[in-house]
């Protein structure tokens, strides 16, 4: 990476002007990557790199799911053509909260940046967001807030306790280098004369986050803009449109115009996609097609199924609106804990109703009608068998047995055979974890759980005969035959990697965290990784940027490359190696060479 500059108006000290760009200058290109693929919380990231070198700016929306303008504005920016600099766009930072149209599911993701939490899926998302911020020279957060901010009390809707129609900063001047107030005021001077009506113009909102007596400080010190400012010393701000302004189209267009002005202030040059004729009011009108057991979801229709057989859900790729990529969700019987479009597991329980949403918009329901299955006579005395989806594959685990798993695997307990009689729903309790915050009822059936020992209460983690931690899964259905099985959790280890390089070379390297190896300069492809689990449970970073298996990176003559491998479902690190060109052999160890 090469040093780059933000406009001098943002900064005071010339020393601060030397910051790192995301990528070195190459022809204009756009790349996307989905972190946490196959989980309930996929995170799509777009990296748009201009032909001309410049700063890297990150824009994010959707961290709180009831703020629609933010993720639509960011989604539009992800289609931009960047001419100068690099733009990192995270349109939907918190898909579960967007699908439910709530501010938070377990915890408020925008309050998880004051320390490295490790309790919920939101904390895994925060780890990736921190990674992206570390590659950025400035940050813009897109929000919706209540009412209309005013530094003085005007009325109940316009006062210092409201947030809408404001540009929020954490300090007027930060550490004598970042003149945030002046920067924002200079943009508002250009922006506001074109905002109609005038009562909707944006105001500068300085929360004075670091001041001991700030009424906003205790909460804002946990926020992402504060983290960006404090930890990375980069300009950070939030653009808040008002939830009390009804026309969504107006809000998105004005937030977009403000975001582009700030991007230009930071040194980004871009062209937006054509927006003539686009109505943001109807962004969810044409969602992707969803099929259940091969039958297309049509609101008000009936889906045919066979009792005791799985319901299989498919999202048809390439379907839906070509401009608005509304995120689909499908929930069973009003249970919002499992989005069936984001799991490889299938439900066996007799679902009565399926509800479809697109970016939280409720689009309708279908009824499910069952054909009776052939009964299995004489099975009442059998040992209970749990039907468990393990990394998308169905396994049958008899009561008393142990299922072998690896840290970072995923598990969904779909049912027990023989089933409880009289139509009773099975109660499955995965001991030591609360899968529904605020609803600790002991019901964990049909819930996609990431098997990370750090997420379980220590007193429930037992030690198995092999010395590995294990958890217990119990059937607690009233009146049903008791049953339980164990899940043994082995640590995930990467044994080696395969790199295919120039001139047909292949390098089989033992993966030794902290070590290094030397390779011939040129283009190398990350082809495979060997571990005690499936390769799709791993994610690789090259110099801090995601690299999918099968993709390539360049090892130059004058610099080394950092290759890091992490767990895909938790983004917890498994190790990092240094790859150096042969000409730099003195800078690397000979491990693996």
XYZ file of C-alpha atoms in Angstrom:
593
model
C 0.000 0.000 0.000
C 1.089 3.545 -0.665
C 0.773 6.699 1.420
C -2.194 8.840 0.425
C -3.642 12.187 1.428
C -6.934 13.494 2.670
C -7.754 17.103 1.780
C -5.808 19.501 3.980
C -9.054 21.128 5.145
C -9.736 18.031 7.247
C -6.413 18.112 9.062
C -4.044 20.423 10.908
C -0.797 18.534 11.190
C 1.139 17.738 8.018
C 2.378 14.581 9.700
C -1.151 13.257 9.772
C -1.373 13.476 5.990
C 0.531 10.216 5.600
C -2.134 7.505 5.805
C -2.459 4.161 4.142
C -4.643 3.549 1.128
C -6.540 0.289 0.788
C -4.929 -0.797 -2.438
C -2.208 0.461 -4.751
C -3.321 2.182 -7.955
C -4.633 -0.231 -10.574
C -7.311 0.116 -13.263
C -10.825 0.841 -11.998
C -12.335 -2.253 -10.463
C -15.160 -3.394 -8.199
C -15.026 -6.390 -5.919
C -17.559 -7.817 -3.508
C -17.212 -10.349 -0.738
C -19.732 -11.896 1.663
C -18.470 -12.597 5.169
C -20.370 -15.142 7.284
C -21.851 -16.816 4.233
C -24.261 -19.583 5.281
C -25.035 -18.006 8.662
C -28.053 -15.991 9.760
C -25.946 -12.811 9.570
C -24.192 -12.581 6.157
C -22.245 -9.374 5.642
C -21.760 -8.167 2.066
C -18.879 -5.751 1.447
C -18.140 -3.850 -1.757
C -14.693 -2.484 -2.578
C -14.769 0.027 -5.441
C -11.355 1.180 -6.607
C -10.787 4.089 -8.947
C -8.288 4.429 -11.745
C -6.685 7.390 -9.984
C -4.993 6.861 -6.613
C -6.536 8.512 -3.596
C -7.802 7.967 -0.063
C -9.929 5.053 1.096
C -13.287 5.946 2.623
C -15.723 3.534 4.248
C -19.493 4.083 4.109
C -21.867 1.905 6.108
C -25.633 1.617 6.504
C -28.048 -0.790 8.149
C -26.318 -1.181 11.500
C -29.758 -0.658 13.080
C -32.486 -2.406 11.139
C -35.274 0.155 11.578
C -33.313 2.831 9.673
C -34.265 2.110 6.074
C -32.750 5.161 4.380
C -29.270 4.214 5.523
C -29.107 0.835 3.837
C -30.800 2.096 0.649
C -28.346 4.993 0.378
C -25.401 2.673 0.940
C -26.826 0.148 -1.535
C -26.966 2.905 -4.171
C -23.367 3.905 -3.446
C -22.287 0.284 -3.934
C -23.308 0.688 -7.630
C -21.226 3.833 -8.136
C -18.292 4.067 -10.540
C -15.296 5.362 -8.590
C -12.816 7.418 -10.580
C -10.446 8.478 -7.782
C -9.652 6.745 -4.521
C -11.222 3.629 -3.024
C -14.695 3.278 -1.585
C -15.582 0.504 0.879
C -19.354 0.103 1.165
C -21.222 -2.010 3.708
C -24.898 -1.526 2.797
C -26.533 -3.862 5.313
C -24.348 -4.208 8.386
C -26.971 -6.094 10.417
C -29.276 -8.203 8.239
C -31.131 -9.963 11.104
C -32.217 -6.603 12.527
C -33.181 -5.346 9.050
C -35.289 -8.444 8.369
C -37.119 -7.938 11.654
C -37.158 -4.129 11.220
C -35.888 -3.558 14.758
C -33.030 -1.502 16.128
C -31.351 -4.508 17.752
C -31.800 -8.282 17.961
C -29.621 -9.261 20.917
C -27.714 -6.021 21.541
C -27.303 -2.718 19.723
C -24.462 -3.327 17.262
C -23.605 0.384 17.325
C -22.800 0.068 21.023
C -20.248 -2.773 20.695
C -17.107 -0.835 19.819
C -15.802 0.275 23.213
C -14.270 -3.149 23.898
C -13.851 -6.533 22.169
C -17.100 -8.267 23.127
C -17.670 -11.966 22.394
C -21.240 -12.813 23.333
C -23.515 -12.621 20.283
C -23.507 -12.691 16.493
C -23.334 -8.880 16.593
C -19.827 -9.182 18.048
C -18.652 -11.275 15.102
C -19.975 -8.560 12.768
C -18.123 -5.953 14.822
C -14.844 -7.816 14.290
C -15.174 -7.531 10.500
C -16.250 -3.889 10.700
C -13.154 -3.110 12.763
C -11.002 -4.808 10.122
C -12.495 -2.656 7.362
C -12.085 0.538 9.375
C -8.417 -0.264 9.851
C -8.052 -0.037 6.056
C -9.826 3.318 5.817
C -8.823 6.973 5.899
C -12.305 8.313 6.725
C -15.695 6.951 7.728
C -19.323 7.913 6.981
C -22.165 6.250 8.904
C -25.711 6.431 7.520
C -28.612 6.615 9.977
C -32.185 7.698 10.620
C -33.053 9.512 13.834
C -36.157 10.754 15.577
C -37.472 14.286 15.096
C -35.253 17.194 14.086
C -32.081 18.069 15.958
C -31.761 21.627 17.186
C -29.034 22.912 19.545
C -31.754 24.869 21.392
C -35.238 23.843 22.475
C -37.892 24.885 19.951
C -40.610 22.316 20.539
C -41.070 18.610 21.283
C -39.903 17.647 17.797
C -37.003 20.135 17.492
C -34.636 20.112 20.432
C -31.220 18.855 21.600
C -32.643 15.401 22.385
C -33.637 14.716 18.783
C -31.290 13.303 16.159
C -32.891 13.627 12.736
C -31.625 15.928 9.949
C -28.190 16.289 11.478
C -24.571 15.494 10.778
C -23.118 14.053 13.960
C -19.506 14.327 15.072
C -17.899 13.279 18.353
C -15.656 16.330 18.728
C -15.243 19.725 17.097
C -11.465 19.339 16.961
C -9.853 16.017 17.793
C -6.317 15.986 19.200
C -5.523 19.268 17.437
C -5.381 17.524 14.076
C -8.913 16.807 12.873
C -11.066 19.919 12.412
C -14.367 18.112 12.181
C -16.669 21.072 12.874
C -15.097 23.208 10.159
C -15.204 20.332 7.707
C -18.899 19.627 8.320
C -19.864 23.309 8.226
C -18.108 23.753 4.889
C -20.179 20.901 3.404
C -23.452 22.096 4.948
C -22.874 25.522 3.430
C -23.024 23.862 -0.004
C -25.682 21.277 0.847
C -28.379 23.154 2.727
C -29.333 25.867 0.200
C -30.660 23.081 -2.032
C -32.648 21.278 0.692
C -36.387 21.889 0.322
C -38.294 22.706 2.409
C -35.862 24.816 4.427
C -37.190 23.295 7.664
C -35.586 20.009 6.600
C -32.066 21.393 6.341
C -29.262 19.559 8.126
C -27.636 20.852 11.322
C -24.221 20.164 12.797
C -24.601 18.024 15.935
C -21.460 17.825 18.081
C -22.084 15.281 20.844
C -18.796 16.213 22.569
C -18.395 12.519 23.243
C -15.118 12.826 25.149
C -16.261 15.622 27.466
C -16.862 14.305 31.021
C -20.151 16.205 31.355
C -21.560 15.399 27.911
C -25.078 13.944 28.225
C -24.381 11.917 25.084
C -20.941 10.676 26.119
C -21.752 7.408 27.949
C -23.600 5.998 24.921
C -21.588 7.596 22.133
C -18.285 6.350 23.534
C -19.488 2.844 22.553
C -20.334 3.874 18.985
C -18.562 3.169 15.720
C -17.781 6.791 14.850
C -16.112 7.222 18.245
C -14.111 4.021 17.676
C -12.961 5.246 14.256
C -11.888 8.575 15.684
C -10.248 7.270 18.852
C -8.584 4.093 17.616
C -7.661 5.069 14.049
C -7.652 8.882 14.256
C -9.607 9.232 11.041
C -12.424 11.689 10.309
C -15.745 10.040 11.192
C -19.301 11.332 11.036
C -22.905 10.158 10.868
C -25.507 11.533 8.453
C -28.948 11.252 10.086
C -32.172 11.841 8.194
C -35.392 12.130 10.170
C -37.752 9.244 10.772
C -40.492 11.875 10.953
C -40.095 12.757 7.278
C -42.465 10.399 5.511
C -41.325 10.262 1.859
C -38.603 7.622 1.751
C -37.542 8.694 -1.726
C -36.785 12.215 -0.465
C -34.784 10.936 2.479
C -32.613 8.588 0.422
C -31.873 11.162 -2.265
C -30.947 13.873 0.250
C -28.831 11.501 2.338
C -27.154 10.327 -0.853
C -26.443 13.905 -1.919
C -24.943 14.657 1.490
C -22.835 11.485 1.433
C -21.432 12.296 -2.012
C -20.478 15.805 -0.874
C -18.600 14.423 2.114
C -16.911 11.810 -0.081
C -15.755 14.599 -2.375
C -14.497 16.502 0.663
C -12.433 13.466 1.624
C -10.995 13.215 -1.905
C -13.179 10.534 -3.535
C -14.437 11.145 -7.070
C -17.306 9.001 -8.320
C -20.280 8.781 -10.664
C -23.578 7.568 -9.251
C -25.669 5.026 -11.141
C -28.547 6.520 -13.180
C -31.417 7.300 -10.798
C -33.938 8.811 -13.205
C -37.189 6.918 -12.832
C -35.991 5.060 -9.727
C -38.476 5.116 -6.837
C -36.999 4.213 -3.471
C -40.546 3.968 -2.113
C -40.948 0.663 -3.966
C -37.581 -0.923 -3.264
C -39.144 -4.145 -1.912
C -41.873 -4.575 -4.534
C -39.930 -7.129 -6.594
C -38.042 -9.410 -4.178
C -36.130 -12.480 -5.302
C -38.217 -15.569 -6.011
C -38.460 -18.066 -3.147
C -39.404 -21.707 -3.646
C -40.525 -24.115 -0.925
C -40.181 -27.758 -1.920
C -40.028 -26.518 -5.511
C -43.239 -24.458 -5.221
C -42.980 -20.701 -5.779
C -44.001 -18.522 -2.850
C -47.157 -16.590 -3.768
C -48.907 -14.670 -0.974
C -52.202 -16.263 -0.055
C -51.394 -19.583 -1.716
C -51.005 -23.015 -0.133
C -47.787 -25.037 -0.131
C -48.098 -28.821 -0.232
C -45.823 -30.890 2.015
C -45.561 -34.365 3.492
C -45.701 -34.700 7.261
C -42.351 -35.689 8.733
C -40.390 -34.716 5.618
C -38.238 -31.576 5.458
C -39.322 -28.211 4.094
C -36.617 -27.141 1.645
C -36.246 -23.456 0.810
C -34.487 -22.072 -2.262
C -33.804 -18.465 -3.273
C -33.663 -18.264 -7.086
C -30.507 -16.401 -8.043
C -30.864 -13.624 -10.553
C -34.551 -13.121 -9.795
C -36.060 -9.951 -8.376
C -35.519 -6.264 -9.069
C -32.249 -5.627 -10.971
C -31.639 -2.316 -9.147
C -32.865 -2.998 -5.625
C -31.322 -6.174 -4.264
C -33.823 -6.419 -1.420
C -32.735 -8.991 1.125
C -35.358 -11.772 1.371
C -36.333 -13.560 4.574
C -38.727 -16.406 5.301
C -39.971 -17.144 8.798
C -42.054 -20.066 10.060
C -45.121 -19.465 12.216
C -43.987 -15.990 13.204
C -40.721 -17.263 14.725
C -38.101 -14.675 13.806
C -35.125 -16.585 15.229
C -34.544 -18.560 12.014
C -34.537 -17.091 8.511
C -35.063 -20.121 6.272
C -33.431 -18.379 3.292
C -30.113 -18.289 5.152
C -29.629 -21.857 6.285
C -28.888 -25.149 4.591
C -31.007 -26.868 7.220
C -34.624 -27.880 6.636
C -37.451 -28.012 9.156
C -39.187 -31.282 9.992
C -41.751 -29.833 12.365
C -45.211 -29.226 10.944
C -45.091 -25.535 10.120
C -48.527 -24.011 9.633
C -47.577 -20.683 8.044
C -44.591 -19.174 6.244
C -44.123 -15.392 6.258
C -42.003 -13.609 3.650
C -40.222 -10.295 4.081
C -37.890 -8.211 1.943
C -35.583 -5.895 3.882
C -38.144 -6.076 6.692
C -41.170 -5.264 4.537
C -43.923 -7.829 5.148
C -44.942 -9.226 1.761
C -47.457 -11.885 2.730
C -47.858 -15.452 3.918
C -48.611 -18.937 2.642
C -50.297 -21.790 4.448
C -48.656 -25.223 4.538
C -50.910 -28.242 3.985
C -49.597 -31.690 4.852
C -50.206 -35.102 3.424
C -49.989 -37.676 6.245
C -46.807 -39.700 6.258
C -46.843 -43.473 6.470
C -46.627 -44.353 10.139
C -43.841 -46.550 11.395
C -45.578 -49.147 13.536
C -44.015 -50.397 16.713
C -41.451 -47.618 17.068
C -42.558 -46.289 20.445
C -39.937 -48.291 22.305
C -37.019 -47.205 20.179
C -34.136 -45.178 21.569
C -34.852 -41.518 20.770
C -32.818 -40.223 17.831
C -32.111 -36.512 17.312
C -32.246 -35.111 13.788
C -29.363 -32.635 13.650
C -28.249 -30.414 10.799
C -24.470 -30.144 11.180
C -22.830 -27.713 8.740
C -25.759 -28.184 6.384
C -25.724 -31.991 6.486
C -28.335 -34.072 8.254
C -26.977 -36.370 10.979
C -28.889 -38.719 13.230
C -27.580 -38.817 16.791
C -29.043 -41.349 19.198
C -29.683 -40.412 22.792
C -26.514 -40.946 24.839
C -24.185 -40.572 21.857
C -21.639 -37.829 21.178
C -21.504 -35.812 17.962
C -18.005 -34.758 16.938
C -17.715 -31.099 15.950
C -15.074 -28.404 15.539
C -15.082 -24.882 16.942
C -16.972 -22.636 14.516
C -19.245 -25.372 13.151
C -22.995 -24.732 12.871
C -25.764 -26.892 14.305
C -29.552 -26.917 14.130
C -31.568 -29.518 16.039
C -34.659 -30.116 13.903
C -36.435 -32.791 15.897
C -36.504 -36.136 17.693
C -37.753 -39.549 16.565
C -40.046 -41.032 17.640
C -41.910 -37.748 17.954
C -43.829 -36.643 21.004
C -47.460 -37.649 20.754
C -50.645 -35.593 20.789
C -49.189 -32.944 18.476
C -46.876 -31.565 21.155
C -43.998 -29.394 19.951
C -40.594 -30.751 20.902
C -38.656 -28.710 23.464
C -34.902 -28.913 22.750
C -32.564 -27.259 25.259
C -28.942 -26.627 24.226
C -27.413 -26.198 27.644
C -25.340 -23.111 28.372
C -26.471 -20.760 25.620
C -29.423 -18.388 25.291
C -30.469 -18.414 21.648
C -33.378 -16.025 22.140
C -32.290 -13.049 24.247
C -35.067 -12.015 26.597
C -36.791 -15.372 26.051
C -34.754 -17.874 28.041
C -37.464 -20.535 27.876
C -35.108 -23.417 27.204
C -36.435 -23.794 23.666
C -33.580 -24.025 21.153
C -35.199 -26.242 18.516
C -34.976 -25.016 14.919
C -32.306 -22.471 15.859
C -29.057 -22.115 13.925
C -26.316 -22.177 16.577
C -22.628 -21.456 16.019
C -20.616 -23.948 18.082
C -18.141 -21.591 19.684
C -17.200 -22.560 23.248
C -16.656 -18.863 24.031
C -20.385 -18.262 23.600
C -21.397 -20.860 26.199
C -21.674 -20.279 29.933
C -18.561 -21.867 31.474
C -20.463 -23.871 34.073
C -22.231 -25.790 31.297
C -19.043 -26.707 29.420
C -18.121 -30.205 30.484
C -14.966 -32.169 29.737
C -15.383 -35.344 27.762
C -13.268 -38.522 28.057
C -10.935 -37.099 25.386
C -10.394 -33.927 27.425
C -12.246 -31.739 24.921
C -15.028 -29.404 25.985
C -18.499 -30.678 25.276
C -22.032 -29.385 25.575
C -25.238 -31.238 26.308
C -28.418 -31.099 24.231
C -31.543 -32.272 26.052
C -35.087 -33.129 25.072
C -37.358 -31.464 27.635
C -40.756 -31.983 26.010
C -43.356 -32.445 28.779
C -44.603 -36.018 28.898
C -42.106 -37.263 26.311
C -39.386 -39.819 26.912
C -36.251 -37.990 28.208
C -33.269 -37.976 25.870
C -29.950 -36.165 25.499
C -26.747 -36.206 23.481
C -23.381 -34.465 23.667
C -21.464 -32.296 21.211
C -17.682 -32.517 21.532
C -15.806 -29.391 20.380
C -12.295 -29.844 19.000
C -10.184 -26.743 18.366
C -10.006 -25.842 14.680
C -6.509 -26.240 13.274
C -5.152 -25.483 9.819
C -2.478 -27.967 8.758
C -1.405 -26.518 5.438
C -2.232 -24.521 2.341
C -1.724 -24.963 -1.376
C -0.629 -22.042 -3.545
C -0.460 -22.246 -7.347
C 1.977 -19.765 -8.787
C 3.799 -18.550 -11.858
C 5.141 -20.937 -14.492
C 2.986 -23.791 -13.230
C 4.589 -23.859 -9.780
C 2.716 -25.370 -6.843
C 3.671 -24.700 -3.240
C 2.410 -27.015 -0.512
C 3.072 -25.083 2.683
C 2.628 -26.192 6.268
C 0.562 -23.533 8.004
C 2.673 -22.368 10.928
C 1.286 -19.238 12.609
C 3.975 -16.623 13.079
C 6.320 -18.250 10.577
C 7.171 -17.207 7.058
C 8.236 -18.643 3.747
C 9.757 -17.372 0.524
C 8.223 -17.691 -2.893
C 9.020 -16.617 -6.407
C 7.575 -13.155 -7.111
C 4.473 -13.164 -9.279
C 0.786 -14.013 -9.153
C -0.235 -16.779 -6.757
C -3.621 -18.446 -6.302
C -4.863 -19.615 -2.912
C -6.172 -22.993 -4.026
C -6.772 -25.051 -0.896
C -6.402 -25.250 2.854
C -6.248 -28.458 4.866
C -7.702 -28.523 8.348
C -9.677 -30.751 10.693
C -12.883 -29.417 9.185
C -14.418 -28.304 5.934
C -12.651 -25.606 3.916
C -15.839 -23.533 3.794
C -15.430 -23.042 7.542
C -12.354 -20.883 6.814
C -11.856 -17.361 5.511
C -8.538 -15.979 4.283
C -7.176 -12.433 4.359
C -4.249 -11.186 2.309
C -2.836 -7.963 3.733
C -6.084 -7.528 5.627
C -8.399 -7.937 2.623
C -10.629 -10.971 1.978
C -9.396 -13.474 -0.590
C -11.714 -16.332 -1.574
C -10.247 -19.749 -2.287
C -9.504 -19.847 -5.999
C -8.642 -16.129 -6.131
C -5.172 -14.709 -6.701
C -2.841 -12.160 -5.165
C 0.428 -10.623 -6.300
C 3.740 -11.068 -4.511
C 5.920 -8.181 -5.630
C 9.674 -7.943 -5.731
C 9.957 -5.379 -2.968
C 7.471 -6.344 -0.285
C 6.103 -9.265 1.674
C 2.472 -10.345 2.012
C 0.555 -11.252 5.161
C -1.697 -14.320 4.844
C -4.144 -14.794 7.714
C -6.765 -17.536 8.140
C -9.790 -17.129 10.392
C -12.900 -19.068 11.318
C -15.643 -18.229 8.830
C -18.611 -18.185 11.236
C -16.964 -16.210 14.063
C -14.093 -14.337 12.385
C -11.757 -15.490 15.123
C -8.116 -15.824 14.032
C -6.429 -19.180 13.484
C -3.027 -17.866 12.512
C -0.990 -15.620 10.242
C 2.022 -16.265 8.038
C 4.326 -13.980 6.082
C 5.027 -14.682 2.414
C 8.159 -12.991 1.113
C 9.673 -12.897 -2.384
C 12.823 -14.933 -2.797
C 14.814 -11.712 -3.149
C 13.726 -10.823 0.405
C 14.635 -14.160 1.913
C 16.544 -12.453 4.680
C 13.276 -10.947 5.929
C 11.476 -14.248 6.288
C 12.155 -17.534 7.956
C 12.719 -20.586 5.807
C 9.734 -22.427 7.195
C 7.884 -24.044 4.346
C 10.454 -23.017 1.732
